[in-house]
Amino acid sequence: MKKGILVVGVLILVVTQTYPAIGTPIEVSITTNKSVYSWGENIGLSITAFNPNDYALIIAPFARYRIDDGYWLPLGAWISLDPMFIEPLSSHIWNYTYRARPGENPDAYPFLSAGGHYVVGQALVDTEPYTQSIPVQFSVTPEPCTLLLFGLVFY
């Protein structure tokens, strides 16, 4: 009986020393590769998770993003459950490309309308809630045939 209590006590000590309580959560940011896109153009996205602590953090092996109020993408990103570590004062970057997929999943990956849009990114530390970036703005210009028709109407 005493051996069991000793083993549990040692395990608790090891776990608390190896995985301290989170002091400062990770800092998450998202960037696009451009600020203005043509209609239908692929959008390059980078989500960065920075660990400002003096100890490593366990994070989920994925990040996700959402454009406007759409779906969290990429779909199925949470399938991999193998955790990864971010060392102290280090970053990890996930790169994604958003492209419209009318034949595959038009609800999740629609063509973005002309005008202003925003994107946010999220990363997950161990069992904490998602940490979210501030929104980043970008815009989509109208498709060329719309511009041509618009020009002919007002010519």
Short mmCIF file of N, CA and C in Angstrom, two decimals, residues 62-148:
data_model
loop_
_atom_site.label_atom_id
_atom_site.label_comp_id
_atom_site.label_asym_id
_atom_site.label_seq_id
_atom_site.Cartn_x
_atom_site.Cartn_y
_atom_site.Cartn_z
N PHE A 62 -1.88 21.00 -35.17
CA PHE A 62 -2.57 21.71 -36.25
C PHE A 62 -2.97 23.10 -35.76
N ALA A 63 -3.24 23.93 -36.69
CA ALA A 63 -3.87 25.22 -36.43
C ALA A 63 -5.04 25.30 -37.39
N ARG A 64 -5.92 26.24 -37.17
CA ARG A 64 -7.05 26.37 -38.08
C ARG A 64 -7.34 27.85 -38.31
N TYR A 65 -8.11 28.12 -39.35
CA TYR A 65 -8.45 29.50 -39.70
C TYR A 65 -9.89 29.57 -40.15
N ARG A 66 -10.42 30.78 -40.11
CA ARG A 66 -11.79 31.01 -40.57
C ARG A 66 -11.83 32.33 -41.31
N ILE A 67 -12.40 32.31 -42.50
CA ILE A 67 -12.57 33.52 -43.30
C ILE A 67 -13.99 34.02 -43.09
N ASP A 68 -14.11 35.30 -42.75
CA ASP A 68 -15.39 35.91 -42.42
C ASP A 68 -16.05 35.07 -41.32
N ASP A 69 -17.27 34.64 -41.51
CA ASP A 69 -17.93 33.80 -40.50
C ASP A 69 -18.16 32.39 -41.03
N GLY A 70 -17.25 31.94 -41.89
CA GLY A 70 -17.40 30.62 -42.50
C GLY A 70 -16.95 29.49 -41.60
N TYR A 71 -16.69 28.35 -42.23
CA TYR A 71 -16.26 27.15 -41.53
C TYR A 71 -14.84 27.34 -41.00
N TRP A 72 -14.51 26.62 -39.91
CA TRP A 72 -13.11 26.53 -39.48
C TRP A 72 -12.42 25.58 -40.45
N LEU A 73 -11.32 26.02 -41.01
CA LEU A 73 -10.60 25.26 -42.04
C LEU A 73 -9.17 25.04 -41.61
N PRO A 74 -8.46 24.11 -42.15
CA PRO A 74 -8.94 23.12 -43.10
C PRO A 74 -9.83 22.09 -42.41
N LEU A 75 -10.79 21.58 -43.17
CA LEU A 75 -11.69 20.56 -42.63
C LEU A 75 -10.87 19.33 -42.26
N GLY A 76 -11.17 18.73 -41.13
CA GLY A 76 -10.48 17.52 -40.70
C GLY A 76 -9.09 17.75 -40.14
N ALA A 77 -8.74 18.99 -39.82
CA ALA A 77 -7.39 19.28 -39.33
C ALA A 77 -7.11 18.62 -38.00
N TRP A 78 -8.13 18.29 -37.24
CA TRP A 78 -7.93 17.74 -35.91
C TRP A 78 -7.82 16.21 -35.90
N ILE A 79 -7.69 15.59 -37.06
CA ILE A 79 -7.60 14.13 -37.13
C ILE A 79 -6.32 13.63 -36.46
N SER A 80 -5.20 14.30 -36.65
CA SER A 80 -3.95 13.89 -36.03
C SER A 80 -3.96 14.31 -34.57
N LEU A 81 -3.67 13.37 -33.69
CA LEU A 81 -3.71 13.66 -32.27
C LEU A 81 -2.33 13.65 -31.62
N ASP A 82 -1.29 13.46 -32.40
CA ASP A 82 0.07 13.45 -31.84
C ASP A 82 0.46 14.86 -31.45
N PRO A 83 0.74 15.08 -30.16
CA PRO A 83 1.10 16.44 -29.73
C PRO A 83 2.50 16.82 -30.20
N MET A 84 2.77 18.07 -30.20
CA MET A 84 4.11 18.57 -30.51
C MET A 84 4.48 19.62 -29.47
N PHE A 85 5.72 19.98 -29.43
CA PHE A 85 6.21 20.94 -28.44
C PHE A 85 6.67 22.21 -29.12
N ILE A 86 6.46 23.34 -28.46
CA ILE A 86 7.09 24.60 -28.86
C ILE A 86 8.05 24.94 -27.74
N GLU A 87 9.31 25.00 -28.09
CA GLU A 87 10.35 25.31 -27.11
C GLU A 87 10.17 26.73 -26.58
N PRO A 88 10.80 27.05 -25.44
CA PRO A 88 10.70 28.40 -24.88
C PRO A 88 11.17 29.46 -25.88
N LEU A 89 10.44 30.55 -25.94
CA LEU A 89 10.76 31.69 -26.80
C LEU A 89 10.94 31.30 -28.26
N SER A 90 10.16 30.31 -28.70
CA SER A 90 10.23 29.83 -30.08
C SER A 90 8.85 29.87 -30.71
N SER A 91 8.83 29.68 -32.02
CA SER A 91 7.57 29.71 -32.78
C SER A 91 7.42 28.46 -33.62
N HIS A 92 6.19 28.20 -33.98
CA HIS A 92 5.89 27.19 -34.99
C HIS A 92 4.94 27.84 -35.99
N ILE A 93 5.15 27.58 -37.28
CA ILE A 93 4.33 28.19 -38.34
C ILE A 93 3.66 27.09 -39.16
N TRP A 94 2.34 27.25 -39.36
CA TRP A 94 1.59 26.40 -40.27
C TRP A 94 1.26 27.24 -41.49
N ASN A 95 1.46 26.68 -42.68
CA ASN A 95 1.13 27.37 -43.93
C ASN A 95 -0.03 26.65 -44.61
N TYR A 96 -1.01 27.43 -45.02
CA TYR A 96 -2.18 26.90 -45.70
C TYR A 96 -2.45 27.72 -46.96
N THR A 97 -3.14 27.11 -47.90
CA THR A 97 -3.60 27.81 -49.09
C THR A 97 -5.10 27.65 -49.18
N TYR A 98 -5.82 28.77 -49.17
CA TYR A 98 -7.26 28.73 -49.36
C TYR A 98 -7.53 28.87 -50.84
N ARG A 99 -8.33 27.95 -51.36
CA ARG A 99 -8.77 28.06 -52.76
C ARG A 99 -10.22 27.60 -52.83
N ALA A 100 -10.97 28.24 -53.69
CA ALA A 100 -12.36 27.85 -53.87
C ALA A 100 -12.40 26.44 -54.44
N ARG A 101 -13.33 25.64 -53.95
CA ARG A 101 -13.46 24.26 -54.41
C ARG A 101 -14.93 23.97 -54.72
N PRO A 102 -15.43 24.54 -55.81
CA PRO A 102 -16.86 24.38 -56.09
C PRO A 102 -17.29 22.94 -56.31
N GLY A 103 -16.40 22.08 -56.82
CA GLY A 103 -16.78 20.69 -57.06
C GLY A 103 -16.67 19.81 -55.83
N GLU A 104 -15.81 20.19 -54.87
CA GLU A 104 -15.58 19.35 -53.70
C GLU A 104 -16.50 19.70 -52.54
N ASN A 105 -16.41 20.93 -52.08
CA ASN A 105 -17.19 21.34 -50.91
C ASN A 105 -17.50 22.84 -51.02
N PRO A 106 -18.49 23.20 -51.83
CA PRO A 106 -18.76 24.61 -52.07
C PRO A 106 -19.20 25.39 -50.83
N ASP A 107 -19.77 24.73 -49.83
CA ASP A 107 -20.17 25.45 -48.62
C ASP A 107 -18.96 25.84 -47.77
N ALA A 108 -17.99 24.95 -47.66
CA ALA A 108 -16.81 25.21 -46.83
C ALA A 108 -15.77 26.04 -47.57
N TYR A 109 -15.67 25.87 -48.89
CA TYR A 109 -14.65 26.55 -49.67
C TYR A 109 -15.29 27.33 -50.83
N PRO A 110 -16.12 28.33 -50.53
CA PRO A 110 -16.78 29.07 -51.62
C PRO A 110 -15.83 30.06 -52.29
N PHE A 111 -16.23 30.50 -53.49
CA PHE A 111 -15.53 31.64 -54.09
C PHE A 111 -15.85 32.84 -53.21
N LEU A 112 -14.84 33.63 -52.89
CA LEU A 112 -15.07 34.81 -52.06
C LEU A 112 -15.58 35.94 -52.94
N SER A 113 -16.58 36.64 -52.48
CA SER A 113 -17.16 37.73 -53.25
C SER A 113 -16.19 38.90 -53.29
N ALA A 114 -16.39 39.78 -54.26
CA ALA A 114 -15.56 40.98 -54.35
C ALA A 114 -15.83 41.85 -53.12
N GLY A 115 -14.78 42.47 -52.62
CA GLY A 115 -14.94 43.35 -51.45
C GLY A 115 -14.00 42.95 -50.33
N GLY A 116 -14.29 43.48 -49.14
CA GLY A 116 -13.44 43.26 -47.97
C GLY A 116 -13.78 41.97 -47.24
N HIS A 117 -12.76 41.33 -46.72
CA HIS A 117 -12.91 40.09 -45.95
C HIS A 117 -11.93 40.14 -44.79
N TYR A 118 -12.08 39.21 -43.84
CA TYR A 118 -11.12 39.08 -42.77
C TYR A 118 -10.89 37.61 -42.47
N VAL A 119 -9.74 37.32 -41.88
CA VAL A 119 -9.41 35.95 -41.51
C VAL A 119 -8.82 35.97 -40.10
N VAL A 120 -9.16 34.94 -39.31
CA VAL A 120 -8.57 34.75 -37.98
C VAL A 120 -7.96 33.35 -37.94
N GLY A 121 -6.94 33.19 -37.11
CA GLY A 121 -6.29 31.90 -36.93
C GLY A 121 -6.40 31.47 -35.49
N GLN A 122 -6.32 30.16 -35.25
CA GLN A 122 -6.35 29.62 -33.90
C GLN A 122 -5.34 28.49 -33.77
N ALA A 123 -4.78 28.37 -32.56
CA ALA A 123 -3.93 27.23 -32.21
C ALA A 123 -4.36 26.76 -30.83
N LEU A 124 -4.04 25.52 -30.53
CA LEU A 124 -4.50 24.90 -29.30
C LEU A 124 -3.32 24.44 -28.45
N VAL A 125 -3.27 24.89 -27.20
CA VAL A 125 -2.24 24.46 -26.26
C VAL A 125 -2.84 23.39 -25.36
N ASP A 126 -2.27 22.20 -25.43
CA ASP A 126 -2.63 21.10 -24.55
C ASP A 126 -4.14 21.03 -24.34
N THR A 127 -4.63 21.28 -23.15
CA THR A 127 -6.06 21.20 -22.87
C THR A 127 -6.70 22.57 -22.68
N GLU A 128 -5.94 23.62 -22.92
CA GLU A 128 -6.48 24.97 -22.76
C GLU A 128 -7.42 25.28 -23.93
N PRO A 129 -8.25 26.31 -23.80
CA PRO A 129 -9.08 26.72 -24.95
C PRO A 129 -8.19 27.24 -26.09
N TYR A 130 -8.76 27.27 -27.27
CA TYR A 130 -8.02 27.81 -28.41
C TYR A 130 -7.57 29.24 -28.12
N THR A 131 -6.38 29.56 -28.60
CA THR A 131 -5.90 30.94 -28.56
C THR A 131 -6.09 31.49 -29.96
N GLN A 132 -6.72 32.64 -30.08
CA GLN A 132 -7.09 33.19 -31.39
C GLN A 132 -6.30 34.44 -31.71
N SER A 133 -6.00 34.59 -32.99
CA SER A 133 -5.31 35.79 -33.47
C SER A 133 -6.30 36.95 -33.59
N ILE A 134 -5.77 38.13 -33.77
CA ILE A 134 -6.63 39.26 -34.12
C ILE A 134 -6.96 39.12 -35.61
N PRO A 135 -8.10 39.63 -36.05
CA PRO A 135 -8.46 39.51 -37.46
C PRO A 135 -7.51 40.28 -38.37
N VAL A 136 -7.25 39.72 -39.53
CA VAL A 136 -6.44 40.37 -40.56
C VAL A 136 -7.35 40.63 -41.76
N GLN A 137 -7.32 41.84 -42.25
CA GLN A 137 -8.17 42.24 -43.37
C GLN A 137 -7.48 41.97 -44.70
N PHE A 138 -8.26 41.62 -45.71
CA PHE A 138 -7.79 41.54 -47.09
C PHE A 138 -8.99 41.79 -47.99
N SER A 139 -8.73 42.03 -49.28
CA SER A 139 -9.85 42.29 -50.18
C SER A 139 -9.70 41.47 -51.45
N VAL A 140 -10.85 41.30 -52.11
CA VAL A 140 -10.93 40.56 -53.37
C VAL A 140 -11.48 41.51 -54.41
N THR A 141 -10.79 41.59 -55.55
CA THR A 141 -11.26 42.46 -56.63
C THR A 141 -12.26 41.67 -57.48
N PRO A 142 -13.17 42.37 -58.16
CA PRO A 142 -14.18 41.67 -58.98
C PRO A 142 -13.52 40.86 -60.09
N GLU A 143 -14.25 39.83 -60.54
CA GLU A 143 -13.74 39.04 -61.65
C GLU A 143 -13.68 39.90 -62.90
N PRO A 144 -12.75 39.63 -63.83
CA PRO A 144 -12.55 40.49 -65.00
C PRO A 144 -13.79 40.72 -65.85
N CYS A 145 -14.64 39.71 -66.06
CA CYS A 145 -15.82 39.91 -66.91
C CYS A 145 -16.80 40.88 -66.24
N THR A 146 -16.86 40.91 -64.90
CA THR A 146 -17.72 41.87 -64.20
C THR A 146 -17.22 43.28 -64.45
N LEU A 147 -15.92 43.47 -64.40
CA LEU A 147 -15.35 44.79 -64.67
C LEU A 147 -15.64 45.23 -66.10
N LEU A 148 -15.52 44.29 -67.05
CA LEU A 148 -15.79 44.60 -68.45
C LEU A 148 -17.25 44.99 -68.65
#
